[in-house]
Amino acid sequence: MVSLAAFEFLSIAYQKYTQLNAGSYGMFWTRREWLWTHIGGGALTVLLGALQFLPQLRRTWPRVHRWIGRTFLLGMLVACVGAVGLILTSPAPAAIRTAFGATALAWLVTAFLGYRAIRRGQVDVHRRWMIGCYLVTLAPITFRALVRIPGMMELASPMVMIPTLLWLSWAAPLLVYGAGVSLMRGMQAPRGFPGRTLRSSPEVESA
């Protein structure tokens, strides 16, 4: 389901912005270099991030898993450079620019915490943070899904709903996921399932 939504989102962006004219780009026409930097890096992270959830890839080809992870981080940094350029040159109200900036910051923070965890050999912590990072990666897709809910944009003016939904597109999934992880850990703790710190794991031997 997520893969289909991601494919639809990327195909719409591709079809819209391959037509190099002001009519297709609208407010992004004079900033199209920043836009393509952001979209290019973002598309790479959406596609590569999905591959990282394949258990067989992690177990059978750990080296491939690591290199995909590094490429994911590189794509994320490229996308964030584009995002910063778009935010700084945007004529949008401060509330919308702040919401976009918060999304980029959440993306960077979750990725950094995931990377730091794997460098420390904390495999489970790394996995949790990278799942959180991918939830933020999907924020544009989640935002589009929220906007398309019948009656959603009629709840308030666009200047209120757009930044609100931008915040919700990543904060709500992270909160739900965090609550789920806490619940599962609370259920497992009495049964003696401590978190793992495996320096010998093939996922971290050459990280």
JSON list of C-alpha atoms in Angstrom, two decimals:
[
{"chain": "A", "resi": 1, "resn": "MET", "atom": "CA", "xyz": [0.00, 0.00, 0.00]},
{"chain": "A", "resi": 2, "resn": "VAL", "atom": "CA", "xyz": [2.79, 2.39, 0.94]},
{"chain": "A", "resi": 3, "resn": "SER", "atom": "CA", "xyz": [4.73, 1.42, -2.19]},
{"chain": "A", "resi": 4, "resn": "LEU", "atom": "CA", "xyz": [1.73, 2.17, -4.40]},
{"chain": "A", "resi": 5, "resn": "ALA", "atom": "CA", "xyz": [1.18, 5.55, -2.76]},
{"chain": "A", "resi": 6, "resn": "ALA", "atom": "CA", "xyz": [4.88, 6.39, -3.15]},
{"chain": "A", "resi": 7, "resn": "PHE", "atom": "CA", "xyz": [4.87, 5.35, -6.81]},
{"chain": "A", "resi": 8, "resn": "GLU", "atom": "CA", "xyz": [1.78, 7.46, -7.50]},
{"chain": "A", "resi": 9, "resn": "PHE", "atom": "CA", "xyz": [3.30, 10.48, -5.78]},
{"chain": "A", "resi": 10, "resn": "LEU", "atom": "CA", "xyz": [6.59, 10.21, -7.67]},
{"chain": "A", "resi": 11, "resn": "SER", "atom": "CA", "xyz": [4.90, 9.63, -11.02]},
{"chain": "A", "resi": 12, "resn": "ILE", "atom": "CA", "xyz": [2.68, 12.71, -10.56]},
{"chain": "A", "resi": 13, "resn": "ALA", "atom": "CA", "xyz": [5.71, 14.85, -9.68]},
{"chain": "A", "resi": 14, "resn": "TYR", "atom": "CA", "xyz": [7.62, 13.50, -12.67]},
{"chain": "A", "resi": 15, "resn": "GLN", "atom": "CA", "xyz": [4.78, 14.07, -15.12]},
{"chain": "A", "resi": 16, "resn": "LYS", "atom": "CA", "xyz": [4.12, 17.59, -13.82]},
{"chain": "A", "resi": 17, "resn": "TYR", "atom": "CA", "xyz": [7.64, 18.93, -13.75]},
{"chain": "A", "resi": 18, "resn": "THR", "atom": "CA", "xyz": [9.07, 17.34, -16.90]},
{"chain": "A", "resi": 19, "resn": "GLN", "atom": "CA", "xyz": [7.22, 20.02, -18.86]},
{"chain": "A", "resi": 20, "resn": "LEU", "atom": "CA", "xyz": [9.73, 22.87, -18.67]},
{"chain": "A", "resi": 21, "resn": "ASN", "atom": "CA", "xyz": [7.45, 25.88, -18.70]},
{"chain": "A", "resi": 22, "resn": "ALA", "atom": "CA", "xyz": [6.21, 28.44, -16.20]},
{"chain": "A", "resi": 23, "resn": "GLY", "atom": "CA", "xyz": [2.67, 27.10, -16.39]},
{"chain": "A", "resi": 24, "resn": "SER", "atom": "CA", "xyz": [3.68, 23.67, -15.08]},
{"chain": "A", "resi": 25, "resn": "TYR", "atom": "CA", "xyz": [6.02, 24.93, -12.39]},
{"chain": "A", "resi": 26, "resn": "GLY", "atom": "CA", "xyz": [3.96, 27.86, -11.14]},
{"chain": "A", "resi": 27, "resn": "MET", "atom": "CA", "xyz": [5.67, 29.50, -8.15]},
{"chain": "A", "resi": 28, "resn": "PHE", "atom": "CA", "xyz": [8.63, 27.10, -8.53]},
{"chain": "A", "resi": 29, "resn": "TRP", "atom": "CA", "xyz": [9.59, 28.25, -12.04]},
{"chain": "A", "resi": 30, "resn": "THR", "atom": "CA", "xyz": [12.31, 30.65, -10.89]},
{"chain": "A", "resi": 31, "resn": "ARG", "atom": "CA", "xyz": [13.44, 28.14, -8.25]},
{"chain": "A", "resi": 32, "resn": "ARG", "atom": "CA", "xyz": [13.27, 24.98, -10.31]},
{"chain": "A", "resi": 33, "resn": "GLU", "atom": "CA", "xyz": [16.91, 24.05, -9.61]},
{"chain": "A", "resi": 34, "resn": "TRP", "atom": "CA", "xyz": [16.14, 23.87, -5.88]},
{"chain": "A", "resi": 35, "resn": "LEU", "atom": "CA", "xyz": [12.94, 21.98, -6.62]},
{"chain": "A", "resi": 36, "resn": "TRP", "atom": "CA", "xyz": [14.67, 19.30, -8.68]},
{"chain": "A", "resi": 37, "resn": "THR", "atom": "CA", "xyz": [17.42, 18.96, -6.11]},
{"chain": "A", "resi": 38, "resn": "HIS", "atom": "CA", "xyz": [14.80, 18.35, -3.46]},
{"chain": "A", "resi": 39, "resn": "ILE", "atom": "CA", "xyz": [12.68, 15.99, -5.58]},
{"chain": "A", "resi": 40, "resn": "GLY", "atom": "CA", "xyz": [15.67, 14.06, -6.89]},
{"chain": "A", "resi": 41, "resn": "GLY", "atom": "CA", "xyz": [17.14, 13.40, -3.47]},
{"chain": "A", "resi": 42, "resn": "GLY", "atom": "CA", "xyz": [13.72, 12.72, -1.99]},
{"chain": "A", "resi": 43, "resn": "ALA", "atom": "CA", "xyz": [12.76, 10.21, -4.68]},
{"chain": "A", "resi": 44, "resn": "LEU", "atom": "CA", "xyz": [16.01, 8.34, -4.07]},
{"chain": "A", "resi": 45, "resn": "THR", "atom": "CA", "xyz": [15.29, 8.07, -0.35]},
{"chain": "A", "resi": 46, "resn": "VAL", "atom": "CA", "xyz": [11.71, 6.89, -0.89]},
{"chain": "A", "resi": 47, "resn": "LEU", "atom": "CA", "xyz": [12.83, 4.10, -3.20]},
{"chain": "A", "resi": 48, "resn": "LEU", "atom": "CA", "xyz": [15.96, 3.01, -1.32]},
{"chain": "A", "resi": 49, "resn": "GLY", "atom": "CA", "xyz": [14.31, 3.26, 2.08]},
{"chain": "A", "resi": 50, "resn": "ALA", "atom": "CA", "xyz": [11.67, 0.75, 1.03]},
{"chain": "A", "resi": 51, "resn": "LEU", "atom": "CA", "xyz": [14.39, -1.77, 0.08]},
{"chain": "A", "resi": 52, "resn": "GLN", "atom": "CA", "xyz": [15.89, -1.58, 3.56]},
{"chain": "A", "resi": 53, "resn": "PHE", "atom": "CA", "xyz": [12.81, -3.21, 5.04]},
{"chain": "A", "resi": 54, "resn": "LEU", "atom": "CA", "xyz": [13.40, -6.46, 3.15]},
{"chain": "A", "resi": 55, "resn": "PRO", "atom": "CA", "xyz": [14.60, -8.97, 5.80]},
{"chain": "A", "resi": 56, "resn": "GLN", "atom": "CA", "xyz": [16.30, -11.16, 3.21]},
{"chain": "A", "resi": 57, "resn": "LEU", "atom": "CA", "xyz": [18.43, -8.24, 2.04]},
{"chain": "A", "resi": 58, "resn": "ARG", "atom": "CA", "xyz": [19.69, -7.51, 5.55]},
{"chain": "A", "resi": 59, "resn": "ARG", "atom": "CA", "xyz": [20.43, -11.16, 6.33]},
{"chain": "A", "resi": 60, "resn": "THR", "atom": "CA", "xyz": [21.79, -12.41, 3.02]},
{"chain": "A", "resi": 61, "resn": "TRP", "atom": "CA", "xyz": [23.55, -9.30, 1.70]},
{"chain": "A", "resi": 62, "resn": "PRO", "atom": "CA", "xyz": [24.50, -7.18, 4.72]},
{"chain": "A", "resi": 63, "resn": "ARG", "atom": "CA", "xyz": [27.12, -5.28, 2.72]},
{"chain": "A", "resi": 64, "resn": "VAL", "atom": "CA", "xyz": [24.49, -4.28, 0.14]},
{"chain": "A", "resi": 65, "resn": "HIS", "atom": "CA", "xyz": [22.22, -3.23, 3.00]},
{"chain": "A", "resi": 66, "resn": "ARG", "atom": "CA", "xyz": [24.95, -0.96, 4.37]},
{"chain": "A", "resi": 67, "resn": "TRP", "atom": "CA", "xyz": [25.69, 0.66, 1.01]},
{"chain": "A", "resi": 68, "resn": "ILE", "atom": "CA", "xyz": [22.02, 1.24, 0.33]},
{"chain": "A", "resi": 69, "resn": "GLY", "atom": "CA", "xyz": [21.83, 2.88, 3.76]},
{"chain": "A", "resi": 70, "resn": "ARG", "atom": "CA", "xyz": [24.74, 5.17, 2.96]},
{"chain": "A", "resi": 71, "resn": "THR", "atom": "CA", "xyz": [23.22, 6.11, -0.38]},
{"chain": "A", "resi": 72, "resn": "PHE", "atom": "CA", "xyz": [19.92, 6.78, 1.40]},
{"chain": "A", "resi": 73, "resn": "LEU", "atom": "CA", "xyz": [21.67, 9.22, 3.73]},
{"chain": "A", "resi": 74, "resn": "LEU", "atom": "CA", "xyz": [23.38, 10.92, 0.78]},
{"chain": "A", "resi": 75, "resn": "GLY", "atom": "CA", "xyz": [20.05, 11.29, -1.02]},
{"chain": "A", "resi": 76, "resn": "MET", "atom": "CA", "xyz": [18.52, 12.71, 2.15]},
{"chain": "A", "resi": 77, "resn": "LEU", "atom": "CA", "xyz": [21.25, 15.34, 2.43]},
{"chain": "A", "resi": 78, "resn": "VAL", "atom": "CA", "xyz": [20.75, 16.33, -1.22]},
{"chain": "A", "resi": 79, "resn": "ALA", "atom": "CA", "xyz": [17.00, 16.61, -0.65]},
{"chain": "A", "resi": 80, "resn": "CYS", "atom": "CA", "xyz": [17.56, 18.73, 2.45]},
{"chain": "A", "resi": 81, "resn": "VAL", "atom": "CA", "xyz": [19.83, 21.10, 0.52]},
{"chain": "A", "resi": 82, "resn": "GLY", "atom": "CA", "xyz": [17.01, 21.56, -1.98]},
{"chain": "A", "resi": 83, "resn": "ALA", "atom": "CA", "xyz": [14.52, 22.02, 0.84]},
{"chain": "A", "resi": 84, "resn": "VAL", "atom": "CA", "xyz": [16.62, 24.74, 2.45]},
{"chain": "A", "resi": 85, "resn": "GLY", "atom": "CA", "xyz": [16.91, 26.53, -0.90]},
{"chain": "A", "resi": 86, "resn": "LEU", "atom": "CA", "xyz": [13.15, 26.35, -1.42]},
{"chain": "A", "resi": 87, "resn": "ILE", "atom": "CA", "xyz": [12.39, 27.57, 2.11]},
{"chain": "A", "resi": 88, "resn": "LEU", "atom": "CA", "xyz": [14.77, 30.51, 1.90]},
{"chain": "A", "resi": 89, "resn": "THR", "atom": "CA", "xyz": [13.38, 31.65, -1.45]},
{"chain": "A", "resi": 90, "resn": "SER", "atom": "CA", "xyz": [9.73, 30.90, -0.72]},
{"chain": "A", "resi": 91, "resn": "PRO", "atom": "CA", "xyz": [7.11, 33.68, -0.75]},
{"chain": "A", "resi": 92, "resn": "ALA", "atom": "CA", "xyz": [4.87, 31.52, 1.47]},
{"chain": "A", "resi": 93, "resn": "PRO", "atom": "CA", "xyz": [3.83, 32.73, 4.95]},
{"chain": "A", "resi": 94, "resn": "ALA", "atom": "CA", "xyz": [6.19, 32.07, 7.84]},
{"chain": "A", "resi": 95, "resn": "ALA", "atom": "CA", "xyz": [3.93, 29.36, 9.29]},
{"chain": "A", "resi": 96, "resn": "ILE", "atom": "CA", "xyz": [4.22, 27.25, 6.14]},
{"chain": "A", "resi": 97, "resn": "ARG", "atom": "CA", "xyz": [7.97, 27.79, 5.80]},
{"chain": "A", "resi": 98, "resn": "THR", "atom": "CA", "xyz": [8.44, 26.88, 9.46]},
{"chain": "A", "resi": 99, "resn": "ALA", "atom": "CA", "xyz": [6.43, 23.68, 9.00]},
{"chain": "A", "resi": 100, "resn": "PHE", "atom": "CA", "xyz": [8.58, 22.68, 6.02]},
{"chain": "A", "resi": 101, "resn": "GLY", "atom": "CA", "xyz": [11.73, 23.48, 7.98]},
{"chain": "A", "resi": 102, "resn": "ALA", "atom": "CA", "xyz": [10.56, 21.38, 10.92]},
{"chain": "A", "resi": 103, "resn": "THR", "atom": "CA", "xyz": [10.00, 18.43, 8.59]},
{"chain": "A", "resi": 104, "resn": "ALA", "atom": "CA", "xyz": [13.53, 18.69, 7.23]},
{"chain": "A", "resi": 105, "resn": "LEU", "atom": "CA", "xyz": [14.93, 18.98, 10.76]},
{"chain": "A", "resi": 106, "resn": "ALA", "atom": "CA", "xyz": [12.99, 15.93, 11.96]},
{"chain": "A", "resi": 107, "resn": "TRP", "atom": "CA", "xyz": [14.32, 14.03, 8.95]},
{"chain": "A", "resi": 108, "resn": "LEU", "atom": "CA", "xyz": [17.91, 14.93, 9.76]},
{"chain": "A", "resi": 109, "resn": "VAL", "atom": "CA", "xyz": [17.60, 14.23, 13.48]},
{"chain": "A", "resi": 110, "resn": "THR", "atom": "CA", "xyz": [16.03, 10.78, 13.09]},
{"chain": "A", "resi": 111, "resn": "ALA", "atom": "CA", "xyz": [18.63, 9.81, 10.48]},
{"chain": "A", "resi": 112, "resn": "PHE", "atom": "CA", "xyz": [21.49, 11.03, 12.69]},
{"chain": "A", "resi": 113, "resn": "LEU", "atom": "CA", "xyz": [20.22, 9.11, 15.71]},
{"chain": "A", "resi": 114, "resn": "GLY", "atom": "CA", "xyz": [19.83, 5.97, 13.59]},
{"chain": "A", "resi": 115, "resn": "TYR", "atom": "CA", "xyz": [23.34, 6.32, 12.20]},
{"chain": "A", "resi": 116, "resn": "ARG", "atom": "CA", "xyz": [24.82, 6.97, 15.63]},
{"chain": "A", "resi": 117, "resn": "ALA", "atom": "CA", "xyz": [23.08, 3.90, 17.03]},
{"chain": "A", "resi": 118, "resn": "ILE", "atom": "CA", "xyz": [24.50, 1.55, 14.39]},
{"chain": "A", "resi": 119, "resn": "ARG", "atom": "CA", "xyz": [27.98, 3.00, 14.90]},
{"chain": "A", "resi": 120, "resn": "ARG", "atom": "CA", "xyz": [27.60, 2.06, 18.56]},
{"chain": "A", "resi": 121, "resn": "GLY", "atom": "CA", "xyz": [26.43, -1.44, 17.69]},
{"chain": "A", "resi": 122, "resn": "GLN", "atom": "CA", "xyz": [22.87, -0.82, 18.91]},
{"chain": "A", "resi": 123, "resn": "VAL", "atom": "CA", "xyz": [21.04, -2.73, 16.18]},
{"chain": "A", "resi": 124, "resn": "ASP", "atom": "CA", "xyz": [17.52, -2.55, 17.60]},
{"chain": "A", "resi": 125, "resn": "VAL", "atom": "CA", "xyz": [17.87, 1.15, 18.40]},
{"chain": "A", "resi": 126, "resn": "HIS", "atom": "CA", "xyz": [19.20, 1.76, 14.90]},
{"chain": "A", "resi": 127, "resn": "ARG", "atom": "CA", "xyz": [16.28, -0.08, 13.35]},
{"chain": "A", "resi": 128, "resn": "ARG", "atom": "CA", "xyz": [13.72, 1.87, 15.38]},
{"chain": "A", "resi": 129, "resn": "TRP", "atom": "CA", "xyz": [15.22, 5.24, 14.49]},
{"chain": "A", "resi": 130, "resn": "MET", "atom": "CA", "xyz": [15.51, 4.38, 10.81]},
{"chain": "A", "resi": 131, "resn": "ILE", "atom": "CA", "xyz": [11.89, 3.30, 10.72]},
{"chain": "A", "resi": 132, "resn": "GLY", "atom": "CA", "xyz": [11.09, 6.67, 12.25]},
{"chain": "A", "resi": 133, "resn": "CYS", "atom": "CA", "xyz": [13.30, 8.34, 9.65]},
{"chain": "A", "resi": 134, "resn": "TYR", "atom": "CA", "xyz": [11.42, 6.60, 6.84]},
{"chain": "A", "resi": 135, "resn": "LEU", "atom": "CA", "xyz": [8.12, 7.74, 8.32]},
{"chain": "A", "resi": 136, "resn": "VAL", "atom": "CA", "xyz": [9.41, 11.31, 7.99]},
{"chain": "A", "resi": 137, "resn": "THR", "atom": "CA", "xyz": [10.61, 10.48, 4.47]},
{"chain": "A", "resi": 138, "resn": "LEU", "atom": "CA", "xyz": [7.02, 9.65, 3.59]},
{"chain": "A", "resi": 139, "resn": "ALA", "atom": "CA", "xyz": [5.73, 12.96, 5.00]},
{"chain": "A", "resi": 140, "resn": "PRO", "atom": "CA", "xyz": [4.99, 14.50, 1.54]},
{"chain": "A", "resi": 141, "resn": "ILE", "atom": "CA", "xyz": [2.98, 11.42, 0.61]},
{"chain": "A", "resi": 142, "resn": "THR", "atom": "CA", "xyz": [1.17, 11.46, 3.95]},
{"chain": "A", "resi": 143, "resn": "PHE", "atom": "CA", "xyz": [0.48, 15.19, 3.53]},
{"chain": "A", "resi": 144, "resn": "ARG", "atom": "CA", "xyz": [-1.04, 14.61, 0.12]},
{"chain": "A", "resi": 145, "resn": "ALA", "atom": "CA", "xyz": [-3.22, 11.81, 1.51]},
{"chain": "A", "resi": 146, "resn": "LEU", "atom": "CA", "xyz": [-4.45, 14.07, 4.33]},
{"chain": "A", "resi": 147, "resn": "VAL", "atom": "CA", "xyz": [-5.27, 16.90, 1.93]},
{"chain": "A", "resi": 148, "resn": "ARG", "atom": "CA", "xyz": [-7.34, 14.52, -0.19]},
{"chain": "A", "resi": 149, "resn": "ILE", "atom": "CA", "xyz": [-9.57, 13.47, 2.73]},
{"chain": "A", "resi": 150, "resn": "PRO", "atom": "CA", "xyz": [-13.06, 14.82, 1.89]},
{"chain": "A", "resi": 151, "resn": "GLY", "atom": "CA", "xyz": [-13.80, 17.97, 3.85]},
{"chain": "A", "resi": 152, "resn": "MET", "atom": "CA", "xyz": [-10.33, 18.21, 5.40]},
{"chain": "A", "resi": 153, "resn": "MET", "atom": "CA", "xyz": [-9.36, 21.49, 3.76]},
{"chain": "A", "resi": 154, "resn": "GLU", "atom": "CA", "xyz": [-12.75, 22.97, 4.64]},
{"chain": "A", "resi": 155, "resn": "LEU", "atom": "CA", "xyz": [-12.07, 22.80, 8.38]},
{"chain": "A", "resi": 156, "resn": "ALA", "atom": "CA", "xyz": [-10.15, 26.09, 8.28]},
{"chain": "A", "resi": 157, "resn": "SER", "atom": "CA", "xyz": [-8.47, 28.44, 5.84]},
{"chain": "A", "resi": 158, "resn": "PRO", "atom": "CA", "xyz": [-5.59, 27.06, 3.73]},
{"chain": "A", "resi": 159, "resn": "MET", "atom": "CA", "xyz": [-3.16, 29.28, 5.67]},
{"chain": "A", "resi": 160, "resn": "VAL", "atom": "CA", "xyz": [-4.12, 27.30, 8.78]},
{"chain": "A", "resi": 161, "resn": "MET", "atom": "CA", "xyz": [-4.70, 23.84, 7.33]},
{"chain": "A", "resi": 162, "resn": "ILE", "atom": "CA", "xyz": [-1.56, 23.61, 5.19]},
{"chain": "A", "resi": 163, "resn": "PRO", "atom": "CA", "xyz": [0.98, 24.14, 8.02]},
{"chain": "A", "resi": 164, "resn": "THR", "atom": "CA", "xyz": [-1.14, 22.06, 10.39]},
{"chain": "A", "resi": 165, "resn": "LEU", "atom": "CA", "xyz": [-1.20, 19.11, 8.02]},
{"chain": "A", "resi": 166, "resn": "LEU", "atom": "CA", "xyz": [2.49, 19.53, 7.27]},
{"chain": "A", "resi": 167, "resn": "TRP", "atom": "CA", "xyz": [3.26, 19.10, 10.98]},
{"chain": "A", "resi": 168, "resn": "LEU", "atom": "CA", "xyz": [0.83, 16.19, 11.30]},
{"chain": "A", "resi": 169, "resn": "SER", "atom": "CA", "xyz": [2.25, 14.42, 8.23]},
{"chain": "A", "resi": 170, "resn": "TRP", "atom": "CA", "xyz": [5.38, 13.42, 10.15]},
{"chain": "A", "resi": 171, "resn": "ALA", "atom": "CA", "xyz": [4.66, 14.09, 13.83]},
{"chain": "A", "resi": 172, "resn": "ALA", "atom": "CA", "xyz": [1.54, 11.92, 14.00]},
{"chain": "A", "resi": 173, "resn": "PRO", "atom": "CA", "xyz": [3.17, 8.81, 12.42]},
{"chain": "A", "resi": 174, "resn": "LEU", "atom": "CA", "xyz": [6.20, 9.19, 14.71]},
{"chain": "A", "resi": 175, "resn": "LEU", "atom": "CA", "xyz": [4.00, 9.49, 17.80]},
{"chain": "A", "resi": 176, "resn": "VAL", "atom": "CA", "xyz": [1.90, 6.48, 16.82]},
{"chain": "A", "resi": 177, "resn": "TYR", "atom": "CA", "xyz": [5.00, 4.42, 16.04]},
{"chain": "A", "resi": 178, "resn": "GLY", "atom": "CA", "xyz": [6.70, 5.48, 19.27]},
{"chain": "A", "resi": 179, "resn": "ALA", "atom": "CA", "xyz": [3.63, 4.57, 21.28]},
{"chain": "A", "resi": 180, "resn": "GLY", "atom": "CA", "xyz": [3.48, 1.18, 19.58]},
{"chain": "A", "resi": 181, "resn": "VAL", "atom": "CA", "xyz": [7.16, 0.49, 20.31]},
{"chain": "A", "resi": 182, "resn": "SER", "atom": "CA", "xyz": [6.71, 1.47, 23.96]},
{"chain": "A", "resi": 183, "resn": "LEU", "atom": "CA", "xyz": [3.67, -0.79, 24.24]},
{"chain": "A", "resi": 184, "resn": "MET", "atom": "CA", "xyz": [5.46, -3.76, 22.72]},
{"chain": "A", "resi": 185, "resn": "ARG", "atom": "CA", "xyz": [8.52, -3.26, 24.93]},
{"chain": "A", "resi": 186, "resn": "GLY", "atom": "CA", "xyz": [6.28, -3.03, 27.96]},
{"chain": "A", "resi": 187, "resn": "MET", "atom": "CA", "xyz": [4.63, -6.33, 27.03]},
{"chain": "A", "resi": 188, "resn": "GLN", "atom": "CA", "xyz": [7.98, -8.05, 26.38]},
{"chain": "A", "resi": 189, "resn": "ALA", "atom": "CA", "xyz": [9.90, -6.77, 29.41]},
{"chain": "A", "resi": 190, "resn": "PRO", "atom": "CA", "xyz": [8.33, -9.17, 31.96]},
{"chain": "A", "resi": 191, "resn": "ARG", "atom": "CA", "xyz": [9.16, -12.07, 29.65]},
{"chain": "A", "resi": 192, "resn": "GLY", "atom": "CA", "xyz": [12.86, -11.20, 29.55]},
{"chain": "A", "resi": 193, "resn": "PHE", "atom": "CA", "xyz": [13.47, -9.77, 26.11]},
{"chain": "A", "resi": 194, "resn": "PRO", "atom": "CA", "xyz": [16.12, -7.08, 26.64]},
{"chain": "A", "resi": 195, "resn": "GLY", "atom": "CA", "xyz": [17.28, -4.85, 23.79]},
{"chain": "A", "resi": 196, "resn": "ARG", "atom": "CA", "xyz": [20.26, -6.08, 21.81]},
{"chain": "A", "resi": 197, "resn": "THR", "atom": "CA", "xyz": [23.67, -4.53, 21.46]},
{"chain": "A", "resi": 198, "resn": "LEU", "atom": "CA", "xyz": [25.42, -6.73, 18.94]},
{"chain": "A", "resi": 199, "resn": "ARG", "atom": "CA", "xyz": [28.80, -5.47, 17.81]},
{"chain": "A", "resi": 200, "resn": "SER", "atom": "CA", "xyz": [29.34, -8.81, 16.07]},
{"chain": "A", "resi": 201, "resn": "SER", "atom": "CA", "xyz": [26.21, -8.46, 13.93]},
{"chain": "A", "resi": 202, "resn": "PRO", "atom": "CA", "xyz": [26.93, -8.52, 10.17]},
{"chain": "A", "resi": 203, "resn": "GLU", "atom": "CA", "xyz": [24.91, -5.32, 9.92]},
{"chain": "A", "resi": 204, "resn": "VAL", "atom": "CA", "xyz": [27.50, -3.37, 11.91]},
{"chain": "A", "resi": 205, "resn": "GLU", "atom": "CA", "xyz": [30.83, -5.09, 11.32]},
{"chain": "A", "resi": 206, "resn": "SER", "atom": "CA", "xyz": [31.78, -2.67, 8.56]},
{"chain": "A", "resi": 207, "resn": "ALA", "atom": "CA", "xyz": [29.43, 0.23, 9.24]}
]
